[in-house]
CSV table of C-alpha atoms and ligand atoms in Angstrom, one decimal:
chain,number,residue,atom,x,y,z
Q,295,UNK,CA,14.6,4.1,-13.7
Q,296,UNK,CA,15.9,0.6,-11.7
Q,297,UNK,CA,12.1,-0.3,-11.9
Q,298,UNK,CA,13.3,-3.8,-12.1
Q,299,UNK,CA,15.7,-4.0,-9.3
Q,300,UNK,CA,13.4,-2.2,-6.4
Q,301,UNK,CA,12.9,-2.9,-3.0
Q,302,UNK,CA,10.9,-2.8,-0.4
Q,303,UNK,CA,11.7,-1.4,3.4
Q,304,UNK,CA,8.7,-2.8,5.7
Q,305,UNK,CA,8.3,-0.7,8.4
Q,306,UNK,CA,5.1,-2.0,10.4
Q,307,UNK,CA,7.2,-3.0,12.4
Q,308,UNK,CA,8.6,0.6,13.3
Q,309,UNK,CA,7.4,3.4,11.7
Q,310,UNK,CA,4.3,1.5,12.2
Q,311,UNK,CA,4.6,1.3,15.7
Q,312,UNK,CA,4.6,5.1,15.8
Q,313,UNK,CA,0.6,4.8,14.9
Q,314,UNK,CA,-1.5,5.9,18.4
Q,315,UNK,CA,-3.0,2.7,17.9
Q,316,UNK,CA,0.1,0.1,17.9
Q,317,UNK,CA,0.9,-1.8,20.2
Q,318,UNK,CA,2.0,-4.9,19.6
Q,319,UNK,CA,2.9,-7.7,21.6
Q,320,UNK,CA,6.2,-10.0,20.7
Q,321,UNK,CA,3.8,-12.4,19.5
Q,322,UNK,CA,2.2,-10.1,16.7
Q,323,UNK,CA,5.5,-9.1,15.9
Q,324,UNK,CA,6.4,-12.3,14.9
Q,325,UNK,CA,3.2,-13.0,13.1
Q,326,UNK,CA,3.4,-10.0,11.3
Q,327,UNK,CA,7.5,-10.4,10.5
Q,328,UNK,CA,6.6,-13.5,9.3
Q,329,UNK,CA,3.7,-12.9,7.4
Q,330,UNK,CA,5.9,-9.7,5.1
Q,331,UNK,CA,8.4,-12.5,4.9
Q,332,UNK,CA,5.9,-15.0,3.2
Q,333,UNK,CA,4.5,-11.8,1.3
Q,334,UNK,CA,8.2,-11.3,-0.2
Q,335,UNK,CA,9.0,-8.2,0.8
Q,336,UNK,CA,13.3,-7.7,0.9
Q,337,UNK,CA,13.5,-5.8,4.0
Q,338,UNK,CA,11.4,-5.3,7.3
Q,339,UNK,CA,12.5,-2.6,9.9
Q,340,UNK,CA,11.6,-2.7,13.2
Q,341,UNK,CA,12.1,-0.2,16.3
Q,342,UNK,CA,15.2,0.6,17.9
Q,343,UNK,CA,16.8,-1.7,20.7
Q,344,UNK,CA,17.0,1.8,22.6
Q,345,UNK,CA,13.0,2.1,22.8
Q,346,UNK,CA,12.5,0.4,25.3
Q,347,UNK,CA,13.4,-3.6,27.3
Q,348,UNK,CA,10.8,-5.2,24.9
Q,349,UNK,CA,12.1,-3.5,22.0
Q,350,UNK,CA,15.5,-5.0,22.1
Q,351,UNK,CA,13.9,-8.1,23.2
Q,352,UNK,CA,11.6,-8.0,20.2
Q,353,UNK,CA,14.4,-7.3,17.8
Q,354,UNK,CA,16.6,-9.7,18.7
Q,355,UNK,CA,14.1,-11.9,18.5
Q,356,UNK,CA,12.9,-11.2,15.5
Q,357,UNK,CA,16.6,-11.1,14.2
Q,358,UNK,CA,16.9,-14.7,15.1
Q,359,UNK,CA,14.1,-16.3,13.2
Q,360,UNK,CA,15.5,-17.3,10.2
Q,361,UNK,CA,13.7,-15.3,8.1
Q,362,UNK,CA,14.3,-15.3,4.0
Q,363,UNK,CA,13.9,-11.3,4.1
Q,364,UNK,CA,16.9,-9.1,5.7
Q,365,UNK,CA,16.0,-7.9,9.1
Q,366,UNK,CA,16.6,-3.7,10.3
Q,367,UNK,CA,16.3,-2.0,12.9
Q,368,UNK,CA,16.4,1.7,13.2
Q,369,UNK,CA,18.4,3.9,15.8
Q,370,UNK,CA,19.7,7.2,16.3
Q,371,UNK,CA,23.0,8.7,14.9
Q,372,UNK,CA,24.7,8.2,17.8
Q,373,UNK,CA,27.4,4.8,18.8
Q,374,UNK,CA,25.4,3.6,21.5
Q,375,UNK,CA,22.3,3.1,20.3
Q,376,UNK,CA,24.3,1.6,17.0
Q,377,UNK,CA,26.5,-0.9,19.6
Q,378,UNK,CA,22.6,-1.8,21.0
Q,379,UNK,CA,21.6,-2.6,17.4
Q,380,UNK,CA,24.5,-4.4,16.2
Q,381,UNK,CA,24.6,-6.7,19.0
Q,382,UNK,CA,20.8,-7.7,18.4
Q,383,UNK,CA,22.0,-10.3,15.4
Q,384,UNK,CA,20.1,-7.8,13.0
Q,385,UNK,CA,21.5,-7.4,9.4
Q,386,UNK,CA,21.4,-3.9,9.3
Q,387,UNK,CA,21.4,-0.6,11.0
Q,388,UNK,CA,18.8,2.2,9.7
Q,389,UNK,CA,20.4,5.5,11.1
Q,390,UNK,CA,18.5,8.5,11.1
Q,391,UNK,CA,19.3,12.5,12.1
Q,392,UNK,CA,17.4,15.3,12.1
Q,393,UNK,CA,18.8,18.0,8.9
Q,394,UNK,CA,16.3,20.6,9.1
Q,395,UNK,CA,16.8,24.0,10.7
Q,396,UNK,CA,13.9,23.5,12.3
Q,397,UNK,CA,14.9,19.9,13.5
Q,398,UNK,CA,18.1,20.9,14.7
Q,399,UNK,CA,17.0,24.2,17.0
Q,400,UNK,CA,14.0,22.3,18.6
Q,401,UNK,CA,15.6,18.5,18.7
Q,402,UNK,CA,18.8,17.6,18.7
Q,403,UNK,CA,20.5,21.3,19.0
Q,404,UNK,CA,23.7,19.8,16.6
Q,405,UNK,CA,25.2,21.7,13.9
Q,406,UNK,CA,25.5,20.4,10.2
Q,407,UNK,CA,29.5,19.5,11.2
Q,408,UNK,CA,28.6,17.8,14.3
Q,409,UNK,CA,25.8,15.9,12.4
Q,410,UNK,CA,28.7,14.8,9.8
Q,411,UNK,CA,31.3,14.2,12.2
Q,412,UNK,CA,28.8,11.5,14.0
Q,413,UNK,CA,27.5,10.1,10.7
Q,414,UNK,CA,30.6,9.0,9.6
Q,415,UNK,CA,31.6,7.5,12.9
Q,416,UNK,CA,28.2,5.4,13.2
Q,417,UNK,CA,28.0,4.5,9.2
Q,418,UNK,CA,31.9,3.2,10.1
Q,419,UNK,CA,31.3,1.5,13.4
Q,420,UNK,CA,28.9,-0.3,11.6
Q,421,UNK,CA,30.3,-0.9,8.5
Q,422,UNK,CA,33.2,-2.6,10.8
Q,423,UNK,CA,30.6,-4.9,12.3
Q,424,UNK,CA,30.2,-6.3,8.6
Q,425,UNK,CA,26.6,-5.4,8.8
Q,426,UNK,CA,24.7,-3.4,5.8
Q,427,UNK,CA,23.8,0.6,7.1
Q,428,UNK,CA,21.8,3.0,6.1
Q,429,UNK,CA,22.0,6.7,6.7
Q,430,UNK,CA,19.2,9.0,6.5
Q,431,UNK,CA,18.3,12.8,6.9
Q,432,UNK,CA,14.9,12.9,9.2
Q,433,UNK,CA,12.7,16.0,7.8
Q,434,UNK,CA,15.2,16.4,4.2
Q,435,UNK,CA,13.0,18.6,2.5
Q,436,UNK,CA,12.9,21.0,4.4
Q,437,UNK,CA,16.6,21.0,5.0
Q,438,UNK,CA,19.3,23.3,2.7
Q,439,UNK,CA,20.0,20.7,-0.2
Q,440,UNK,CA,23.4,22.2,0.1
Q,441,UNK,CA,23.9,20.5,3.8
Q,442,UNK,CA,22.2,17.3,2.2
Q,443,UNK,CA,24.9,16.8,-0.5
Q,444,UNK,CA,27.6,17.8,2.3
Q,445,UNK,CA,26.1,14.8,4.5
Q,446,UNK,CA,25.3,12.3,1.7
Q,447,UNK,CA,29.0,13.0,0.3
Q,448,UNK,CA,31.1,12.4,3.9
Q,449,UNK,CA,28.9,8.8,4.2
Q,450,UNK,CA,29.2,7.5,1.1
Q,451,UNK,CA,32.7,7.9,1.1
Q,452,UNK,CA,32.8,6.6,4.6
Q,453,UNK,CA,31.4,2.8,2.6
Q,454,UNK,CA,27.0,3.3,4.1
Q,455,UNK,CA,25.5,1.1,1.9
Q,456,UNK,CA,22.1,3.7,1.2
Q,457,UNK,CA,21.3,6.7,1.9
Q,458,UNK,CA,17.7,8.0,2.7
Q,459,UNK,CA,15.7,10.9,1.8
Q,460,UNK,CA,12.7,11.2,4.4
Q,461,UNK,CA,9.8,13.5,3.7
Q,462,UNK,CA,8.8,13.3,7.2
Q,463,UNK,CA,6.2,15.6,7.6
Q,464,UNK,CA,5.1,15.1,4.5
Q,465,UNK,CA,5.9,18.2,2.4
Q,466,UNK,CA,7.2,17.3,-0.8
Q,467,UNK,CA,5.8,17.6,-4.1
Q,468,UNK,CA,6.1,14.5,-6.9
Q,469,UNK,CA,8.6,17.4,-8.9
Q,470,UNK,CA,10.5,18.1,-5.4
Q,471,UNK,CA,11.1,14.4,-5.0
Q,472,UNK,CA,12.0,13.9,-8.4
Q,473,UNK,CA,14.5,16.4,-8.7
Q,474,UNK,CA,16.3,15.9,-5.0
Q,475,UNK,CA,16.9,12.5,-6.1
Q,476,UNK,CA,17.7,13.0,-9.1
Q,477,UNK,CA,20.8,15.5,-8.0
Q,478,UNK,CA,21.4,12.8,-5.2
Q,479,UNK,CA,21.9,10.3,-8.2
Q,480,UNK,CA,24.5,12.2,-9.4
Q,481,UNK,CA,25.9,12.6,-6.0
Q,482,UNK,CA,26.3,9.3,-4.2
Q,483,UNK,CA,27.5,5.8,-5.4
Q,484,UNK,CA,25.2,4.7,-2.8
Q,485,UNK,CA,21.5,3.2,-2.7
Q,486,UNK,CA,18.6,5.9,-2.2
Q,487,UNK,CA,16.4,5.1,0.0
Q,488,UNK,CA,12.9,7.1,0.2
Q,489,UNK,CA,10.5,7.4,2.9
Q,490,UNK,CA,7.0,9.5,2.6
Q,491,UNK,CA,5.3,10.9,5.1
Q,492,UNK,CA,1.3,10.8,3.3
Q,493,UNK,CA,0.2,13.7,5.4
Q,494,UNK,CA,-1.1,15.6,2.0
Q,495,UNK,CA,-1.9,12.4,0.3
Q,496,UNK,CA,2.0,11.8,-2.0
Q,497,UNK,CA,2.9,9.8,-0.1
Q,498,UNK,CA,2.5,6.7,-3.3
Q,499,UNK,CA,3.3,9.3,-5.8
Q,500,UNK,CA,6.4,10.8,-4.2
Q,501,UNK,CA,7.8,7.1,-3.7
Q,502,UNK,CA,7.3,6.8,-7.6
Q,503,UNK,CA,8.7,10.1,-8.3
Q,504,UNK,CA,12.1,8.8,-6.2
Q,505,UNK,CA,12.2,5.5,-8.0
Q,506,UNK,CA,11.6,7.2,-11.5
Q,507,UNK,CA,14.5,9.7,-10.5
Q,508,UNK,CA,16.9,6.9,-9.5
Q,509,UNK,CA,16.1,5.7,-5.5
Q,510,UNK,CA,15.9,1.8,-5.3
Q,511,UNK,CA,14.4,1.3,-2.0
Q,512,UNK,CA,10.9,2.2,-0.8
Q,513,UNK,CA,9.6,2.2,3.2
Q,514,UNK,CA,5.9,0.9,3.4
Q,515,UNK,CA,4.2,-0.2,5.8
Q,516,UNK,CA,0.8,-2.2,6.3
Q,517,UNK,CA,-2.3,0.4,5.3
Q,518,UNK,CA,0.3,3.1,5.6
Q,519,UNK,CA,0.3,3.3,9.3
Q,520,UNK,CA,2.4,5.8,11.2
Q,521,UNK,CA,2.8,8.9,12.8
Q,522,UNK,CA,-0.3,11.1,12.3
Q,523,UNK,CA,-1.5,9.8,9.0
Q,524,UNK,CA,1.4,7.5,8.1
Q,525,UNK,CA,3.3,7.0,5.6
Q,526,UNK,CA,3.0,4.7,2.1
Q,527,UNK,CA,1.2,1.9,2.3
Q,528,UNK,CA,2.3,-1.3,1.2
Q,529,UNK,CA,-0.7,-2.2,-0.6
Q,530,UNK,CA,-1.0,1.1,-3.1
Q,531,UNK,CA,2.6,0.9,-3.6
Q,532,UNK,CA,2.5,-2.5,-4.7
Q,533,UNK,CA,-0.4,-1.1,-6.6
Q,534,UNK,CA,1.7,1.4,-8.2
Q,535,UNK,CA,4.3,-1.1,-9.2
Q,536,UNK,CA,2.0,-3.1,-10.7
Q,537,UNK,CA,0.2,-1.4,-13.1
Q,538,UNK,CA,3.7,-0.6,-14.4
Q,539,UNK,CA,5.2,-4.2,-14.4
Q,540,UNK,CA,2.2,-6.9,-13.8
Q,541,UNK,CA,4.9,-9.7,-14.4
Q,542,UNK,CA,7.8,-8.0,-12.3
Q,543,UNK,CA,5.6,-7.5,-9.1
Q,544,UNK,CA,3.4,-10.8,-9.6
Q,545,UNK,CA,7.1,-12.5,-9.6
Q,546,UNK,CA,8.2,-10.7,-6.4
Q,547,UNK,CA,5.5,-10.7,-4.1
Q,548,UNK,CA,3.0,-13.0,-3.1
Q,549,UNK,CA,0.1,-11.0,-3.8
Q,550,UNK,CA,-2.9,-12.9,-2.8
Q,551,UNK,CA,-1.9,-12.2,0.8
Q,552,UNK,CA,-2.5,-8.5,0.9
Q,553,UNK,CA,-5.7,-8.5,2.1
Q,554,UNK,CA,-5.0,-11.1,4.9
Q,555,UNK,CA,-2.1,-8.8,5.9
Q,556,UNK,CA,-4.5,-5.3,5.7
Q,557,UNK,CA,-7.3,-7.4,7.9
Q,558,UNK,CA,-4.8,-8.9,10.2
Q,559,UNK,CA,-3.1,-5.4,11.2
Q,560,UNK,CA,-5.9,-3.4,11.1
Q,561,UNK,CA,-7.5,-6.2,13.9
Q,562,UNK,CA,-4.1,-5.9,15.6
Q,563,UNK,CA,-4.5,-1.6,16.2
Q,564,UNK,CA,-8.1,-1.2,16.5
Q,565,UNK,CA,-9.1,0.0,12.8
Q,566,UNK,CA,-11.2,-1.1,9.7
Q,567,UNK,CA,-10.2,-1.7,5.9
Q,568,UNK,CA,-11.1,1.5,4.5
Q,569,UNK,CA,-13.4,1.3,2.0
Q,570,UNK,CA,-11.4,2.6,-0.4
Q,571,UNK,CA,-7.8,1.1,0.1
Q,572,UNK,CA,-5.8,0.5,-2.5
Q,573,UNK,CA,-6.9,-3.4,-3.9
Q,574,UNK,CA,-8.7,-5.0,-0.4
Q,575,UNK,CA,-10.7,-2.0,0.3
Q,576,UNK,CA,-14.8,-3.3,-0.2
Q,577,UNK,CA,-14.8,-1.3,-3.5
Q,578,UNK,CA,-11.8,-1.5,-4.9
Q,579,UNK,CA,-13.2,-4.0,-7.5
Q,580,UNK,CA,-16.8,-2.6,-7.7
Q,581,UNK,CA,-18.6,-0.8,-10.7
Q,582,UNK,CA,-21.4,0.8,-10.5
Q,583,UNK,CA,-22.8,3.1,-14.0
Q,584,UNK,CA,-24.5,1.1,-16.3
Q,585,UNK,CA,-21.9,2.0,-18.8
Q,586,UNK,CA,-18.7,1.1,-17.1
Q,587,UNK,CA,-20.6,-2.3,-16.1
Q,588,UNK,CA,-21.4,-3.0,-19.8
Q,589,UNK,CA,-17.6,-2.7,-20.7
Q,590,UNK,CA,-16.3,-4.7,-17.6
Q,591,UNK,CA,-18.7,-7.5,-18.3
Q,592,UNK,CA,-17.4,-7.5,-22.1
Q,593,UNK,CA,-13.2,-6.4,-21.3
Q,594,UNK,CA,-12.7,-6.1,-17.6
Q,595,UNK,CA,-9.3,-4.5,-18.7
Q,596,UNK,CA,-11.8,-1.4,-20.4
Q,597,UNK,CA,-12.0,0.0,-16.3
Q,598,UNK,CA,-9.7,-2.3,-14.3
Q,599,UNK,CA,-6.0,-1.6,-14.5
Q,600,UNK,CA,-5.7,-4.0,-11.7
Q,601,UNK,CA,-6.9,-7.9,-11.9
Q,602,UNK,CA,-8.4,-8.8,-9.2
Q,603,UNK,CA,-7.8,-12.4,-9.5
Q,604,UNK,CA,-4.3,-12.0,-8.9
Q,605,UNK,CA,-4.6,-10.5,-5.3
Q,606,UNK,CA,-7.2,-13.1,-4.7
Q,607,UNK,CA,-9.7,-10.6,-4.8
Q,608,UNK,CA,-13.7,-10.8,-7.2
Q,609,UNK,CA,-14.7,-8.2,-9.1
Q,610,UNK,CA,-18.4,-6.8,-7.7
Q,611,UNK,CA,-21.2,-5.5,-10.8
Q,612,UNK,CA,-23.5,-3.2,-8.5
Q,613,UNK,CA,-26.3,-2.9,-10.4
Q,614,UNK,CA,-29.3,-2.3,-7.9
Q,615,UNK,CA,-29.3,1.6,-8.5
Q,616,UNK,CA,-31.1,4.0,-10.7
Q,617,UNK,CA,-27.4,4.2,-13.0
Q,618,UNK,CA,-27.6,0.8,-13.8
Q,619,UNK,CA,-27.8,-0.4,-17.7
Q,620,UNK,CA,-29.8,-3.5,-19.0
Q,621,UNK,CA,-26.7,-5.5,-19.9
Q,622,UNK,CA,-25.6,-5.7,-16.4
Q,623,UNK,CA,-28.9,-6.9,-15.4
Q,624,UNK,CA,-28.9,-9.2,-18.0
Q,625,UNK,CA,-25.7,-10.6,-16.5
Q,626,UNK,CA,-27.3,-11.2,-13.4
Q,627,UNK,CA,-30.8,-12.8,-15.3
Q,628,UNK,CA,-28.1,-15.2,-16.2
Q,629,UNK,CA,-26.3,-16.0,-13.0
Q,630,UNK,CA,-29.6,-16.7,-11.3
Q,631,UNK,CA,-30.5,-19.0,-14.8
Q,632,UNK,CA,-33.3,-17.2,-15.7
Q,633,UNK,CA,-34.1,-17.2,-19.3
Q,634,UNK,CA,-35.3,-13.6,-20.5
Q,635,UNK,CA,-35.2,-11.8,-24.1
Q,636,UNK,CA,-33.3,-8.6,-24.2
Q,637,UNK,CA,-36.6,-6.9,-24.8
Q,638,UNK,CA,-37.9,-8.1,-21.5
Q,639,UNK,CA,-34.4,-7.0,-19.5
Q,640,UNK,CA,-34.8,-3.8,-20.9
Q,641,UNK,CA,-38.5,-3.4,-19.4
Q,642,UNK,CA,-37.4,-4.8,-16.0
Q,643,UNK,CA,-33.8,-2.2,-16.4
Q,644,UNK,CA,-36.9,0.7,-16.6
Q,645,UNK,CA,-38.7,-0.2,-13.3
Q,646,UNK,CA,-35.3,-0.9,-11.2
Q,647,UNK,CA,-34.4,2.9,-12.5
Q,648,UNK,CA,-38.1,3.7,-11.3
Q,649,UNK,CA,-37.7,2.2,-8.3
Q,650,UNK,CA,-34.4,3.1,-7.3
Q,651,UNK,CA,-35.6,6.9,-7.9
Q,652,UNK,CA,-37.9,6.6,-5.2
Q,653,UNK,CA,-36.7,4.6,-2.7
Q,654,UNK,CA,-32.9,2.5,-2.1
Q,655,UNK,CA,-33.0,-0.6,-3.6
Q,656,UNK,CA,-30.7,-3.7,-3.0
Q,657,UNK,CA,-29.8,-6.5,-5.0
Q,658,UNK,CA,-32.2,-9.0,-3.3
Q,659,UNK,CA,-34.8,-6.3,-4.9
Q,660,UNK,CA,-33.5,-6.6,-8.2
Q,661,UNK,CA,-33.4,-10.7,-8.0
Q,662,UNK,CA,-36.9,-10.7,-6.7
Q,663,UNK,CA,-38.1,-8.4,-9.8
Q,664,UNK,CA,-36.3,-11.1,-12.3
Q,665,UNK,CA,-37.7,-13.9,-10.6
Q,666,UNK,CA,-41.2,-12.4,-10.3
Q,667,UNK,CA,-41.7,-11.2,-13.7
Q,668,UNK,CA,-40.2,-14.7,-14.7
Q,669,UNK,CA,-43.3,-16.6,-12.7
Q,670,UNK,CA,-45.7,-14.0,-13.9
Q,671,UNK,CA,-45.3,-14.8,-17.6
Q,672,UNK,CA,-44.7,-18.7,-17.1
Q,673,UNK,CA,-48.4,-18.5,-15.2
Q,674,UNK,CA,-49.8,-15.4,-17.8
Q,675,UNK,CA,-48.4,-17.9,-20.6
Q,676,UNK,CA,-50.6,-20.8,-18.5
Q,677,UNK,CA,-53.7,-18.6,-18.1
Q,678,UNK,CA,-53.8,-17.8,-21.9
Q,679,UNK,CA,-53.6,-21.8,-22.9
Q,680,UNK,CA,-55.9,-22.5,-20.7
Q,681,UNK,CA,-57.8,-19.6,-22.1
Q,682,UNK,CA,-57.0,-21.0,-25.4
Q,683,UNK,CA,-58.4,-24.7,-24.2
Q,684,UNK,CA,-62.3,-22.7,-23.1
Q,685,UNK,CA,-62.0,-21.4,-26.5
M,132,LIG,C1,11.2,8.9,12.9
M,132,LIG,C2,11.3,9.7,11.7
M,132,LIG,C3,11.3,9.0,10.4
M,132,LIG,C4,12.6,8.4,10.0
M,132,LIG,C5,12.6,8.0,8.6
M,132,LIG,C6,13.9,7.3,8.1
M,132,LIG,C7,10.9,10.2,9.4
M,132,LIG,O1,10.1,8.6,13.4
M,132,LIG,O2,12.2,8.4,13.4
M,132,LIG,O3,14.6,6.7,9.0
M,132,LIG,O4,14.2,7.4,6.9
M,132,LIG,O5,9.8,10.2,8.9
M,132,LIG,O6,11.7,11.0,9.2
M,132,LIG,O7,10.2,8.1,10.4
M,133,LIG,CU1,8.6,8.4,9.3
């Protein structure tokens, strides 16, 4: 598994364009092509010249900004659209076909010849240009594997630099994955590059499954946005990475900036942070049951496989609830500085699960119990000296 020598293909910029709610101007292309460049990612890909007057505006443009990450843009199997791309200053071409039966009766009408014949004249053209290309097979698992290796064979001999599986609609299982790349492997001298479609929720998996079977370059992009339900998303991927290789993916990418990425794109096409995504998401660093807090507060690693400190993020004991366990509200006693014996937390743990049983509590409940109880035996412990004095 090249775990160590992985890369990243950012595709905001074009796959993510494809989400209903993208629309970009040049400006947020830039911010955003900058911003993956500070992040560290090695590639970003952004939409074909052919889309559109903006679009090759945008790409050249983007081309030309000096950035440390390689620039691609994506286009068609046909010369054309690869002259268009070429002469945008990009460093590579991403060239994508239709394989599928299905793809090739309803889209392009070619046959699996005519598809080959053009692949090796694009992958060449741009080869000749001295620029890096990619050739990929839109909708490959539901394609004859057969026509795949056919394909794959005639480009890699032809000098494309990757080849690319896509799971476009989202179809493949992490075994599927595993084992077309795997053959692939044995197939190409070629890079394999994967891109997953997340429509039944693989998408992260599936990428791993490719990587584990040999692929060494992975398409995200920001929240996974896309067609329908996008594709992998750069922040569960890196998540993914990371729980395998802390040191590797802390080296590579500026982590920290993940959640200024997920807020500033999801601002950009009209969405929210879910509240579950993948390290920024409001709970991602949140416990809850009394018995997970107990552990986090003692080894954060016993239910934490990701530290939150290095993506910038804090880690959040919820402990206003009818699950939660004296030690966490003994942790919190202790942020607000008040002084009380175990015995006492315990007693005040009681009434919060009381409460919470009959109505929702919140933490400003909680604090107002501590400080309370705190005030009301500092004045019972009064009343009984003075008591004391009478006597
Ligand atoms: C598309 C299809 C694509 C291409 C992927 C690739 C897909 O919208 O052009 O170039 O590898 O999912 O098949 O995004
Ligand atoms: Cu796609």
């Amino acid at each position: 598994m090249p775990l160590d020598r992985f890369s990243i293909i950012e595709s905001t910029l074009r796959e993510g364009e494809q989400f209903v709610g993208a629309n970009f101007t040049p400006e947020q292309k830039v911010e955003i092509a900058q911003a993956l460049d500070e992040f560290g990612v090695e590639y970003i890909e952004v939409t074909s010249p052919a889309a559109s007057p903006q679009s090759l505006a945008d790409c050249s443009r983007i081309a030309k900004l000096g950035l440390g990450c390689r620039v691609l843009t994506h286009t068609r199997c046909t010369l054309d659209d690869a002259k268009l791309a070429v002469d945008t200053g990009v460093d590579g071409v991403d060239v994508v076909i239709g394989t599928s039966p299905m793809l090739r009766q309803y889209s392009h009408g070619k046959s699996i010849q005519q598809i080959t014949d053009a692949a090796i004249e694009v992958v060449s053209f741009v080869k000749s240009q001295g620029l890096e290309v990619r050739f990929s097979s839109e909708d490959s698992f539901r394609s004859d594997a057969k026509d795949l290796y056919h394909i794959y064979s005639a480009v890699d001999q032809a000098g494309v630099d990757r080849v690319g599986l896509a799971d476009t609609v989202g179809v493949g299982t992490p075994t599927q994955v595993h084992q077309l790349v795997s053959i692939l492997r044995q197939v190409v001298y070629a890079d394999i590059e994967f891109h997953s479609h997340n429509d039944t929720g693989c998408a992260i998996a599936n990428s791993f499954a490719a990587l584990d079977a040999g692929a060494t370059h992975i398409d995200t992009s920001i929240l996974g946005i896309g067609e329908r339900n996008g594709i992998t998303p750069l922040g569960g991927f890196v998540a993914r990475m990371y729980s395998l290789d802390r040191d590797l993916v802390k080296s590579k990418y500026k982590l920290p900036m993940l959640r200024e990425l997920d807020r500033m794109v999801a601002e950009m096409v009209g969405i929210s942070v879910p509240f579950n995504n993948y390290i920024t998401g409001i709970t991602a660093f949140t416990h809850k049951a009394g018995i997970h807090a107990k552990a986090v507060l003692n080894k954060p690693e016993t239910y934490e496989i990701l530290d939150p400190q290095d993506f910038g993020m804090t880690r959040y004991i919820s402990i206003a609830h009818r699950l939660t366990g004296w030690n966490a509200v003994k942790d919190r006693s202790e942020q607000l500085g008040l002084s009380l014996t175990d015995k006492e937390v315990k007693q005040i743990t009681a009434h919060i699960k009381a409460l919470a049983d009959a109505r929702p509590l919140h933490l400003a409940d909680v604090d107002d119990l501590l400080r309370e109880w705190v005030v009301k035996r500092r004045s019972f412990g009064e009343v009984s000296s003075e008591e004391g004095k009478v006597e």
